[in-house]
Short mmCIF file of C-alpha atoms in Angstrom, two decimals:
data_model
loop_
_atom_site.label_atom_id
_atom_site.label_comp_id
_atom_site.label_asym_id
_atom_site.label_seq_id
_atom_site.Cartn_x
_atom_site.Cartn_y
_atom_site.Cartn_z
CA MET A 13 -34.73 -135.29 154.62
CA ASP A 14 -37.84 -132.87 154.68
CA LYS A 15 -38.53 -131.97 151.24
CA ARG A 16 -40.09 -128.93 152.25
CA LEU A 17 -36.86 -127.76 153.77
CA LEU A 18 -35.16 -128.59 150.65
CA ILE A 19 -37.55 -126.08 148.54
CA LEU A 20 -36.89 -123.41 151.09
CA ALA A 21 -33.51 -123.74 150.89
CA LEU A 22 -33.49 -123.80 147.01
CA GLY A 23 -35.19 -120.39 147.30
CA MET A 24 -32.26 -119.05 149.42
CA PHE A 25 -29.83 -120.33 146.75
CA ALA A 26 -31.66 -118.14 144.18
CA LEU A 27 -31.31 -115.24 146.27
CA GLY A 28 -27.77 -115.96 147.00
CA THR A 29 -26.74 -116.82 143.27
CA ASP A 30 -28.33 -113.32 142.40
CA SER A 31 -26.26 -111.63 145.41
CA PHE A 32 -22.98 -112.90 144.20
CA VAL A 33 -23.32 -113.78 140.20
CA VAL A 34 -23.13 -110.22 139.06
CA ALA A 35 -19.24 -109.91 140.16
CA GLY A 36 -18.93 -113.06 137.64
CA VAL A 37 -20.28 -111.13 134.55
CA LEU A 38 -19.28 -107.63 135.53
CA PRO A 39 -16.88 -107.11 132.48
CA ALA A 40 -19.70 -108.19 130.00
CA ILE A 41 -22.15 -105.92 131.70
CA SER A 42 -19.95 -103.00 131.55
CA GLN A 43 -19.34 -103.85 127.91
CA SER A 44 -23.09 -104.26 127.01
CA PHE A 45 -23.99 -100.78 128.38
CA ASN A 46 -20.71 -99.05 127.42
CA ILE A 47 -19.62 -98.09 131.31
CA ASP A 48 -16.58 -98.49 133.59
CA VAL A 49 -16.55 -101.82 135.61
CA GLY A 50 -16.65 -99.73 138.89
CA LEU A 51 -20.24 -98.21 137.76
CA ALA A 52 -21.42 -101.82 136.97
CA GLY A 53 -20.67 -103.02 140.18
CA GLN A 54 -23.51 -100.78 141.54
CA LEU A 55 -25.86 -103.46 140.38
CA THR A 56 -24.86 -105.59 143.27
CA THR A 57 -24.85 -102.73 145.40
CA ALA A 58 -28.68 -101.77 144.62
CA TYR A 59 -29.64 -105.10 145.24
CA ALA A 60 -27.68 -105.44 148.55
CA ILE A 61 -29.07 -102.42 149.85
CA ALA A 62 -32.71 -102.92 149.01
CA TYR A 63 -32.41 -106.32 150.68
CA ALA A 64 -30.69 -104.98 153.90
CA LEU A 65 -32.91 -102.15 154.60
CA LEU A 66 -36.49 -103.96 153.19
CA SER A 67 -36.07 -107.04 155.36
CA PRO A 68 -36.73 -105.92 158.83
CA THR A 69 -39.39 -103.52 157.51
CA ILE A 70 -41.49 -105.91 155.65
CA ALA A 71 -41.03 -108.59 158.21
CA ALA A 72 -42.82 -106.29 160.44
CA LEU A 73 -45.36 -104.73 158.34
CA ALA A 74 -46.21 -108.13 156.45
CA ALA A 75 -46.48 -109.94 159.98
CA SER A 76 -50.14 -110.61 159.39
CA VAL A 77 -49.99 -112.01 155.83
CA PRO A 78 -49.89 -115.68 155.21
CA ARG A 79 -46.43 -117.26 154.79
CA LYS A 80 -47.19 -119.10 151.90
CA LYS A 81 -48.55 -116.00 149.85
CA LEU A 82 -45.90 -114.07 151.21
CA MET A 83 -43.05 -116.35 150.04
CA LEU A 84 -44.87 -116.79 146.55
CA SER A 85 -45.13 -113.07 146.18
CA GLY A 86 -41.72 -112.42 146.90
CA LEU A 87 -40.34 -115.17 144.66
CA GLY A 88 -42.87 -113.74 142.02
CA VAL A 89 -41.25 -110.08 142.42
CA PHE A 90 -37.86 -111.62 142.48
CA VAL A 91 -38.21 -113.80 139.22
CA ILE A 92 -40.01 -110.99 137.38
CA ALA A 93 -37.28 -108.55 138.23
CA ASN A 94 -34.46 -110.41 137.31
CA LEU A 95 -36.22 -111.28 133.98
CA ALA A 96 -36.46 -107.34 133.76
CA THR A 97 -32.69 -107.05 134.34
CA ALA A 98 -32.37 -109.58 131.47
CA VAL A 99 -33.93 -107.62 128.85
CA ALA A 100 -32.98 -104.03 130.15
CA PRO A 101 -31.97 -101.79 127.20
CA SER A 102 -30.35 -99.29 129.72
CA PHE A 103 -28.20 -99.43 132.70
CA GLY A 104 -30.43 -97.21 134.53
CA LEU A 105 -33.34 -99.35 134.14
CA ALA A 106 -31.08 -102.56 135.07
CA LEU A 107 -30.17 -100.78 138.29
CA LEU A 108 -33.88 -100.16 138.80
CA SER A 109 -34.86 -103.99 138.18
CA ARG A 110 -32.08 -104.97 140.75
CA VAL A 111 -33.88 -102.73 143.57
CA PHE A 112 -37.03 -104.93 142.81
CA ALA A 113 -34.96 -108.12 142.92
CA GLY A 114 -33.81 -106.86 146.27
CA LEU A 115 -37.45 -106.08 147.21
CA GLY A 116 -38.45 -109.91 146.36
CA ALA A 117 -35.58 -111.40 148.45
CA ALA A 118 -36.42 -109.39 151.35
CA MET A 119 -40.09 -110.31 151.02
CA TYR A 120 -38.76 -114.09 150.84
CA ALA A 121 -35.76 -114.65 153.12
CA PRO A 122 -36.89 -113.89 156.72
CA THR A 123 -40.06 -115.67 155.92
CA ALA A 124 -38.51 -118.68 154.88
CA THR A 125 -36.12 -119.13 157.52
CA GLY A 126 -39.07 -118.20 159.88
CA THR A 127 -41.28 -120.95 158.12
CA GLY A 128 -38.56 -123.55 158.12
CA ALA A 129 -38.63 -123.30 162.32
CA MET A 130 -42.40 -123.26 162.38
CA ILE A 131 -43.13 -126.45 160.22
CA VAL A 132 -40.66 -128.90 162.15
CA GLN A 133 -40.73 -130.03 165.57
CA PRO A 134 -39.04 -127.67 168.29
CA GLU A 135 -36.19 -130.46 168.49
CA GLN A 136 -35.54 -130.19 165.07
CA ARG A 137 -35.43 -126.27 164.39
CA GLY A 138 -31.57 -125.78 164.55
CA LYS A 139 -31.41 -128.63 161.80
CA ALA A 140 -34.04 -126.88 159.89
CA LEU A 141 -32.12 -123.51 159.75
CA THR A 142 -29.06 -125.07 159.23
CA ILE A 143 -30.81 -126.66 155.91
CA ILE A 144 -32.31 -123.28 154.58
CA VAL A 145 -29.14 -121.20 155.24
CA ALA A 146 -26.93 -123.88 153.67
CA GLY A 147 -28.93 -122.59 150.51
CA LEU A 148 -26.86 -119.46 150.59
CA THR A 149 -23.61 -121.36 151.11
CA ALA A 150 -24.25 -123.57 148.46
CA ALA A 151 -24.88 -120.30 146.06
CA THR A 152 -21.18 -119.34 146.40
CA ALA A 153 -19.92 -122.60 145.63
CA LEU A 154 -22.20 -123.65 142.91
CA GLY A 155 -24.68 -121.09 141.93
CA SER A 156 -22.29 -117.97 141.23
CA PRO A 157 -19.85 -120.20 139.21
CA MET A 158 -22.94 -121.65 137.10
CA GLY A 159 -23.97 -118.13 136.27
CA THR A 160 -20.52 -117.35 135.47
CA VAL A 161 -19.81 -120.14 133.13
CA ILE A 162 -23.37 -119.52 131.24
CA GLY A 163 -22.61 -115.82 131.07
CA GLY A 164 -19.14 -116.84 129.48
CA LEU A 165 -20.68 -118.98 127.05
CA GLY A 166 -23.34 -117.08 125.92
CA ASP A 167 -24.58 -113.60 127.33
CA TRP A 168 -24.62 -112.22 130.81
CA ARG A 169 -28.26 -111.71 130.30
CA TRP A 170 -28.71 -115.70 130.30
CA THR A 171 -27.15 -115.61 133.73
CA MET A 172 -30.21 -113.27 135.07
CA VAL A 173 -32.51 -115.81 133.23
CA PHE A 174 -30.68 -118.72 134.61
CA VAL A 175 -31.37 -117.05 138.38
CA SER A 176 -35.36 -116.37 137.42
CA ALA A 177 -35.43 -120.17 136.82
CA ILE A 178 -34.28 -121.17 140.04
CA GLY A 179 -36.32 -118.99 141.78
CA LEU A 180 -39.42 -120.20 139.67
CA ILE A 181 -38.77 -123.55 140.57
CA ALA A 182 -38.76 -122.94 144.17
CA ALA A 183 -41.99 -120.77 144.24
CA THR A 184 -43.39 -124.13 142.19
CA GLY A 185 -42.37 -126.27 144.97
CA ILE A 186 -43.51 -124.00 147.50
CA ALA A 187 -47.09 -124.11 145.96
CA LEU A 188 -47.08 -127.73 145.83
CA LEU A 189 -45.50 -129.07 148.83
CA LEU A 190 -46.21 -126.38 151.77
CA LYS A 191 -49.85 -126.65 152.83
CA HIS A 192 -50.39 -125.30 156.18
CA ILE A 193 -47.92 -122.70 157.89
CA PRO A 194 -48.59 -121.91 161.26
CA MET A 195 -48.45 -117.89 161.94
CA PRO A 196 -45.47 -116.63 163.97
CA PRO A 197 -45.85 -114.09 166.76
CA LYS A 198 -46.13 -110.73 165.78
CA VAL A 199 -42.58 -108.44 165.93
CA SER A 200 -43.17 -104.63 165.54
CA LEU A 201 -40.50 -103.01 163.98
CA ARG A 202 -39.61 -100.99 167.09
CA ALA A 203 -38.88 -104.30 168.57
CA ARG A 204 -36.85 -105.60 165.67
CA VAL A 205 -34.50 -102.67 166.03
CA ALA A 206 -34.29 -102.38 169.71
CA PRO A 207 -31.59 -104.61 170.36
CA LEU A 208 -29.49 -101.77 168.39
CA SER A 209 -29.58 -99.94 171.79
CA ASP A 210 -27.32 -102.72 173.22
CA LYS A 211 -23.72 -101.13 172.46
CA ARG A 212 -22.52 -104.68 172.43
CA VAL A 213 -24.86 -105.75 169.91
CA GLY A 214 -24.11 -102.75 167.99
CA LEU A 215 -20.23 -103.48 167.92
CA VAL A 216 -20.88 -107.08 167.04
CA LEU A 217 -23.07 -105.93 163.93
CA ALA A 218 -20.27 -103.29 162.88
CA THR A 219 -18.12 -106.25 163.06
CA THR A 220 -20.23 -108.07 160.60
CA LEU A 221 -20.39 -105.08 158.30
CA LEU A 222 -17.01 -104.19 158.10
CA ALA A 223 -15.83 -107.62 157.69
CA MET A 224 -18.25 -108.31 154.66
CA ALA A 225 -17.26 -105.38 153.25
CA GLY A 226 -13.52 -106.26 153.30
CA ASN A 227 -14.69 -109.71 151.48
CA PHE A 228 -17.14 -108.29 148.75
CA VAL A 229 -14.62 -105.34 147.99
CA ILE A 230 -12.70 -107.92 146.23
CA TYR A 231 -15.57 -110.38 145.55
CA THR A 232 -17.36 -107.75 143.66
CA TYR A 233 -14.54 -106.87 141.20
CA PHE A 234 -12.90 -110.20 141.06
CA SER A 235 -12.46 -109.92 137.48
CA VAL A 236 -10.52 -106.84 137.82
CA VAL A 237 -8.22 -107.99 140.71
CA PHE A 238 -7.65 -111.43 139.20
CA ASP A 239 -7.41 -110.46 135.25
CA ARG A 240 -3.74 -111.21 135.01
CA VAL A 241 -4.64 -114.89 135.43
CA LEU A 242 -8.10 -115.28 134.20
CA SER A 243 -7.29 -116.94 130.49
CA SER A 244 -10.79 -118.37 130.30
CA THR A 245 -14.50 -118.71 131.67
CA ALA A 246 -13.98 -121.97 132.67
CA LEU A 247 -11.11 -121.03 135.10
CA PHE A 248 -13.20 -118.04 136.26
CA GLY A 249 -15.55 -120.38 137.26
CA ALA A 250 -13.39 -122.72 139.01
CA LEU A 251 -11.65 -119.91 140.89
CA LEU A 252 -15.17 -118.88 142.30
CA VAL A 253 -15.91 -122.68 143.12
CA LEU A 254 -12.75 -122.57 145.14
CA TRP A 255 -13.69 -119.76 147.24
CA GLY A 256 -17.09 -120.79 147.83
CA SER A 257 -15.67 -124.24 148.58
CA GLY A 258 -13.47 -122.55 151.38
CA GLY A 259 -16.42 -121.46 153.19
CA THR A 260 -17.91 -124.76 152.93
CA LEU A 261 -14.93 -126.64 154.64
CA THR A 262 -14.99 -123.72 157.25
CA ASN A 263 -18.73 -124.45 158.02
CA LEU A 264 -17.77 -128.07 158.67
CA VAL A 265 -15.29 -127.72 161.15
CA LEU A 266 -16.56 -124.35 162.60
CA SER A 267 -18.57 -125.65 165.51
CA ARG A 268 -15.72 -127.86 167.01
CA LEU A 269 -13.56 -124.59 166.79
CA LEU A 270 -16.18 -122.60 168.67
CA ASP A 271 -16.75 -124.74 171.38
CA LYS A 272 -12.88 -125.33 172.00
CA PHE A 273 -11.67 -121.88 171.64
CA GLY A 274 -14.57 -119.63 171.82
CA PRO A 275 -15.81 -117.28 169.04
CA ARG A 276 -13.31 -114.17 170.17
CA TRP A 277 -10.02 -116.43 169.53
CA VAL A 278 -11.75 -117.66 166.03
CA LEU A 279 -12.55 -114.27 164.93
CA VAL A 280 -9.02 -112.93 165.75
CA VAL A 281 -7.72 -115.70 163.88
CA MET A 282 -9.69 -115.42 160.90
CA LEU A 283 -9.38 -111.50 160.83
CA SER A 284 -5.43 -111.83 161.02
CA VAL A 285 -5.07 -114.47 158.17
CA LEU A 286 -7.40 -112.10 156.04
CA VAL A 287 -5.20 -108.93 156.57
CA VAL A 288 -2.13 -110.85 155.71
CA ASP A 289 -3.78 -112.41 153.08
CA MET A 290 -5.10 -109.19 151.58
CA ALA A 291 -1.85 -107.45 152.03
CA LEU A 292 0.02 -110.02 150.02
CA LEU A 293 -2.91 -110.02 147.10
CA PRO A 294 -1.37 -107.48 144.84
CA TRP A 295 1.66 -109.63 144.34
CA THR A 296 -0.16 -113.13 144.67
CA SER A 297 -2.79 -112.24 142.48
CA ALA A 298 -0.22 -111.83 139.46
CA GLN A 299 0.47 -115.45 138.97
CA LEU A 300 -2.00 -118.38 138.81
CA TRP A 301 -0.62 -120.91 141.45
CA SER A 302 -0.43 -117.99 144.23
CA SER A 303 -3.98 -116.76 143.32
CA VAL A 304 -5.15 -120.19 143.93
CA LEU A 305 -3.57 -120.49 147.50
CA ALA A 306 -4.59 -116.76 147.99
CA ILE A 307 -8.20 -117.41 147.10
CA GLY A 308 -8.48 -120.55 148.79
CA VAL A 309 -7.32 -118.93 152.20
CA TRP A 310 -9.52 -116.04 151.78
CA GLY A 311 -12.27 -118.39 151.18
CA ILE A 312 -11.60 -120.16 154.31
CA ALA A 313 -10.90 -117.17 156.56
CA GLY A 314 -13.83 -115.14 155.06
CA TRP A 315 -16.39 -117.07 155.31
CA GLY A 316 -15.07 -118.10 158.97
CA ILE A 317 -16.41 -114.92 160.46
CA MET A 318 -20.45 -115.53 160.25
CA GLY A 319 -20.41 -118.45 162.63
CA PRO A 320 -18.60 -116.82 165.43
CA GLN A 321 -20.63 -113.44 164.97
CA GLN A 322 -24.09 -115.52 165.03
CA TYR A 323 -22.78 -117.50 168.42
CA ARG A 324 -22.11 -114.02 169.99
CA LEU A 325 -25.49 -112.61 169.18
CA VAL A 326 -27.65 -115.38 170.00
CA GLY A 327 -25.51 -115.55 173.51
CA LEU A 328 -26.15 -111.79 173.99
CA ALA A 329 -29.78 -112.02 173.10
CA PRO A 330 -31.09 -115.55 173.33
CA THR A 331 -34.86 -114.31 173.72
CA THR A 332 -34.76 -112.37 170.58
CA ALA A 333 -32.17 -114.56 168.67
CA PRO A 334 -34.21 -114.40 165.39
CA VAL A 335 -34.41 -110.63 165.56
CA VAL A 336 -30.77 -110.16 166.17
CA LEU A 337 -29.95 -112.74 163.58
CA GLY A 338 -31.97 -110.80 161.02
CA LEU A 339 -30.09 -107.60 161.80
CA ASN A 340 -26.75 -109.50 161.21
CA THR A 341 -28.16 -110.32 157.79
CA ALA A 342 -29.05 -106.61 157.47
CA ALA A 343 -25.43 -105.81 158.23
CA THR A 344 -24.10 -108.40 155.78
CA TYR A 345 -25.78 -107.02 152.90
CA LEU A 346 -24.91 -103.37 154.07
CA GLY A 347 -21.44 -104.44 154.08
CA VAL A 348 -21.86 -105.89 150.35
CA THR A 349 -23.20 -102.40 149.59
CA ALA A 350 -20.26 -100.64 151.08
CA ALA A 351 -18.21 -102.84 149.20
CA GLY A 352 -19.55 -101.96 145.97
CA VAL A 353 -19.18 -98.09 146.25
CA LEU A 354 -15.87 -98.58 148.27
CA GLY A 355 -14.60 -100.88 145.48
CA ALA A 356 -15.56 -98.88 142.62
CA ALA A 357 -13.90 -95.60 144.43
CA GLY A 358 -10.73 -97.90 145.05
CA LEU A 359 -10.79 -98.86 141.23
CA HIS A 360 -10.10 -95.07 140.47
CA ILE A 361 -8.04 -94.41 143.30
CA LEU A 362 -5.34 -97.57 143.68
CA GLY A 363 -6.25 -99.44 140.48
CA GLY A 364 -7.64 -103.03 140.52
CA HIS A 365 -4.58 -104.62 141.35
CA ASN A 366 -4.01 -102.89 144.47
CA LEU A 367 -7.70 -103.02 145.38
CA ALA A 368 -7.03 -105.50 148.28
CA LEU A 369 -5.48 -102.76 150.35
CA PHE A 370 -8.85 -101.40 151.00
CA ALA A 371 -9.82 -104.92 151.98
CA VAL A 372 -6.89 -104.72 154.73
CA LEU A 373 -8.32 -101.82 156.12
CA LEU A 374 -11.65 -102.81 156.47
CA PHE A 375 -10.56 -106.10 158.19
CA ALA A 376 -8.35 -104.42 160.59
CA LEU A 377 -11.37 -102.08 161.58
CA ALA A 378 -13.15 -105.29 161.96
CA ALA A 379 -10.65 -106.80 164.13
CA MET A 380 -10.77 -103.41 166.20
CA THR A 381 -14.77 -103.54 166.66
CA SER A 382 -14.57 -107.12 167.39
CA GLU A 383 -12.35 -106.56 170.42
CA LEU A 384 -14.37 -103.43 171.50
CA ALA A 385 -17.40 -106.03 171.83
CA THR A 386 -15.43 -108.64 173.56
CA ARG A 387 -14.43 -105.73 176.14
CA SER A 388 -17.85 -104.09 176.40
CA ILE A 389 -18.76 -106.93 178.79
CA ALA A 390 -20.91 -106.54 182.04
CA GLY A 391 -20.33 -109.59 183.97
CA PRO A 392 -19.04 -113.17 183.63
CA ASP A 393 -21.78 -114.29 181.62
CA ASP A 394 -21.25 -111.81 179.22
CA ALA A 395 -17.43 -112.90 179.38
CA LYS A 396 -18.22 -116.42 178.49
CA THR A 397 -20.67 -115.60 175.77
CA LEU A 398 -18.19 -113.17 173.73
CA GLY A 399 -15.30 -115.63 174.40
CA PHE A 400 -13.20 -112.90 176.44
CA SER A 401 -12.23 -115.72 179.08
CA GLY A 402 -10.48 -117.68 176.43
CA PRO A 403 -10.19 -121.33 176.01
#
């Protein structure tokens, strides 16, 4: 396997770990700054919204900047920002540092995926993108639990140092291994957001936003939702591994499911399972055995949404696939942003043990927008792309 791709994936692993790991140390952060858990959860919100809004902007404005320089600059900002979070004396400064961490991630992520496609042969580009994006998936299964355990054994601030260390290793690898990186064609910001004028693309992106908000309204406040069974840091980490591993399992079989049943029916099943799983969570989260089952199902179905969504978008806009996939990433992190705000409100309105009822509503809305996208077809080719015609 090309070592350059592994280094790029390691950078994505650092970014993904930073996205997910705050949820694992949220109680410690709230105690450290003497604030409630809902407010502490806005650290995730600040990172996510900066990442979502700045990614397409920076990709357009920095189109003429050499790729290696832009990635190293992004990782440099990312590493320094996470170290700033680790030493922040107040919550306000910690929140500001998370915005800068999101800026660094926005500089790195689209550049790394584009670089991966440029440094390999055309017939290997699909594999290259899969390897790089796998860094994000691995972050849920490994990075976040590792950071949670580090925070539990020591202090949550060491968790942020851990994230910085991963970013620094990735930057070192890029500096040493990536020599010449071809410049991609320039795509203006207007061209990057142009697909939003297509109603079908807009509805698919709305589905991503709502579904990811449903996932992360629970994940961000995991420690509160499952506090009745979290008896140790090791168990906390193990349950996070279970959730991330569910996504890894889904990714292994998803391509066959999409080819056989089409994206529409995969989404119908996944979202229906999530609605039922979340509706039962106020009761299943009270016992360890039922929590394990609920988290496993949630991981499998929750991560089973992204593949069909990407399948639909590439089918709708094959000539601008990198652009629409970038918009899908932005929608994902806007969903994470919404989850942090909605979850904080839900903790006060419903309480932590009933927070999953918010997720039920979000997944139900995602199912509605998914069906609206399917029915907004213009012809038989669209019907096939969107999975309308069925298996």
